[in-house]
Coordinates of C-alpha atoms in Angstrom, one line a residue:
X1 CA 0.0 -0.1 0.0
X2 CA 1.2 3.6 -0.8
X3 CA 1.9 6.2 1.3
X4 CA -1.2 8.0 -0.2
X5 CA -3.4 5.1 0.1
X6 CA -2.4 4.7 3.8
X7 CA -3.2 8.3 4.6
X8 CA -6.7 8.7 2.8
X9 CA -7.7 5.6 4.4
X10 CA -6.9 6.8 7.6
X11 CA -8.3 10.4 6.8
X12 CA -11.6 8.4 5.5
X13 CA -12.0 6.9 8.8
X14 CA -10.5 8.9 11.5
X15 CA -11.1 12.4 10.4
X16 CA -14.5 12.3 12.2
X17 CA -12.6 11.3 15.3
X18 CA -10.1 13.7 15.2
X19 CA -12.2 16.7 14.5
X20 CA -13.8 15.3 17.9
X21 CA -10.9 15.5 19.3
X22 CA -9.5 19.0 18.7
X23 CA -12.7 20.4 18.7
X24 CA -12.7 19.4 22.3
X25 CA -9.9 21.0 23.1
X26 CA -10.4 24.3 21.1
X27 CA -14.5 24.9 21.2
X28 CA -14.1 26.3 17.8
X29 CA -14.8 23.6 14.5
X30 CA -13.8 26.1 11.7
X31 CA -9.9 26.1 13.5
X32 CA -10.1 22.5 14.3
X33 CA -10.7 21.9 11.1
X34 CA -7.9 24.0 9.7
X35 CA -6.0 21.9 12.0
X36 CA -7.1 18.6 11.0
X37 CA -6.3 19.7 7.0
X38 CA -2.7 20.7 8.2
X39 CA -1.9 17.6 9.9
X40 CA -2.4 15.3 6.6
X41 CA -1.3 18.1 4.4
X42 CA 2.1 17.7 6.6
X43 CA 2.1 14.2 6.5
X44 CA 1.4 14.1 2.7
X45 CA 4.3 16.4 2.0
X46 CA 6.6 14.6 4.6
X47 CA 9.5 12.1 3.5
X48 CA 9.1 10.4 6.8
X49 CA 8.8 6.4 6.4
X50 CA 4.9 5.7 7.4
X51 CA 3.7 2.9 7.8
X52 CA 0.3 1.8 9.7
X53 CA 1.3 1.1 13.2
X54 CA 3.4 4.2 13.1
X55 CA 0.7 6.2 11.8
X56 CA -1.9 6.6 15.0
X57 CA 0.8 7.7 16.9
X58 CA 2.1 10.1 14.4
X59 CA -0.8 12.2 13.7
X60 CA -2.0 12.4 17.2
X61 CA 1.5 13.8 17.9
X62 CA 1.2 16.1 15.1
X63 CA -2.2 17.4 16.7
X64 CA -0.9 18.0 19.9
X65 CA 1.8 20.0 18.7
X66 CA -0.6 21.9 16.3
X67 CA -2.9 22.7 19.6
X68 CA 0.5 23.6 21.6
X69 CA 1.4 25.9 18.4
X70 CA -2.4 27.4 18.5
X71 CA -2.4 28.4 22.1
X72 CA 0.8 29.5 22.3
X73 CA 0.0 32.3 18.9
X74 CA -3.3 32.8 20.6
X75 CA -2.0 33.9 23.9
X76 CA 0.8 36.0 22.2
X77 CA -2.2 38.0 20.7
X78 CA -4.3 38.1 23.5
X79 CA -1.2 39.6 25.6
X80 CA -0.5 42.2 22.2
X81 CA -4.2 43.4 22.6
X82 CA -3.9 43.7 26.3
X83 CA -1.3 46.1 25.9
X84 CA -2.8 47.9 22.8
X85 CA -6.2 48.2 24.9
X86 CA -4.0 49.5 28.0
X87 CA -1.8 52.1 26.0
X88 CA -4.7 53.6 23.4
X89 CA -7.0 53.6 27.0
X90 CA -8.0 57.2 27.9
X91 CA -6.5 56.3 31.4
X92 CA -3.2 56.1 30.4
X93 CA -1.1 59.7 29.6
X94 CA 0.1 60.3 26.2
X95 CA 3.0 61.7 28.1
X96 CA 4.1 58.2 29.9
X97 CA 4.2 56.5 26.5
X98 CA 7.7 56.7 24.5
X99 CA 7.6 58.5 21.1
X100 CA 9.2 57.0 18.2
X101 CA 11.5 60.3 18.5
X102 CA 12.3 59.8 21.6
X103 CA 13.1 55.9 21.6
X104 CA 15.2 57.1 18.4
X105 CA 16.8 59.4 21.0
X106 CA 17.7 57.2 23.1
X107 CA 19.4 54.8 21.0
X108 CA 21.6 57.1 19.9
X109 CA 22.6 58.7 23.2
X110 CA 23.6 54.6 23.8
X111 CA 25.2 54.6 20.4
X112 CA 27.3 57.6 21.2
X113 CA 29.0 55.8 23.8
X114 CA 29.9 52.7 22.1
X115 CA 33.6 52.7 20.1
X116 CA 33.2 54.1 16.3
X117 CA 33.8 50.1 15.0
X118 CA 31.1 48.3 17.0
X119 CA 29.1 52.0 16.2
X120 CA 29.3 51.1 12.4
X121 CA 28.6 47.3 12.9
X122 CA 25.9 48.2 15.1
X123 CA 24.1 50.9 13.1
X124 CA 24.6 48.3 9.7
X125 CA 22.6 46.1 11.4
X126 CA 19.5 48.0 13.5
X127 CA 18.9 50.4 10.7
X128 CA 20.5 48.9 7.7
X129 CA 18.7 45.4 8.4
X130 CA 21.7 43.9 7.5
X131 CA 23.2 40.0 8.3
X132 CA 26.2 39.8 10.0
X133 CA 27.7 38.1 6.8
X134 CA 26.2 41.3 4.5
X135 CA 28.1 43.4 7.0
X136 CA 31.5 41.9 6.8
X137 CA 31.4 41.8 2.9
X138 CA 30.5 45.8 3.3
X139 CA 33.2 46.6 5.4
X140 CA 35.6 43.5 4.3
X141 CA 36.2 42.5 7.6
X142 CA 36.2 38.7 8.6
X143 CA 32.7 37.3 10.0
X144 CA 34.3 36.4 13.1
X145 CA 35.6 40.2 14.0
X146 CA 31.7 41.6 12.5
X147 CA 29.9 39.1 15.0
X148 CA 32.4 39.7 18.1
X149 CA 31.8 43.6 17.5
X150 CA 27.6 43.1 17.0
X151 CA 27.6 41.2 20.1
X152 CA 29.6 43.6 21.9
X153 CA 27.3 46.8 20.8
X154 CA 24.4 44.6 21.6
X155 CA 25.4 44.0 25.2
X156 CA 25.8 47.4 26.0
X157 CA 23.0 48.7 24.1
X158 CA 21.0 46.6 26.7
X159 CA 23.0 47.3 29.7
X160 CA 22.4 51.8 28.5
X161 CA 18.8 50.9 27.8
X162 CA 17.7 49.0 30.7
X163 CA 17.5 52.0 32.8
X164 CA 14.6 53.4 30.4
X165 CA 12.4 49.6 30.9

């Protein structure tokens, strides 16, 4: 029996069982259907050796992992949403929220304390969005040297900005 036949037979016979399992964890049928479909799509595109013996355990393991991912994303979303509502509420004064200009000023004050070679690397990384390898090529310097200077700059900036957090 081929992998596709095995998966299609399992899907036909156990789809409702999986939907019930996921729905009981989520309470939302549309999300449950998406998770069950994602499991079988991942299995179809997987290069793993799948047999009749290993398939049930693999399916439930994947379902558990996708459920954990779903709840992790949902928690992050709710945390962010709670933060935004708190910032945008009328109770919070606008003076207590840093503006982009103030943040940039603090960043520039911290950068001014760095040695020139670390400052240049940090600016290329933060403002230019460049990776270590790209910075290394642009400056014509060794990868490890750039990586070390970026690490030094990050550490110094974290210490400087910790005062304002």
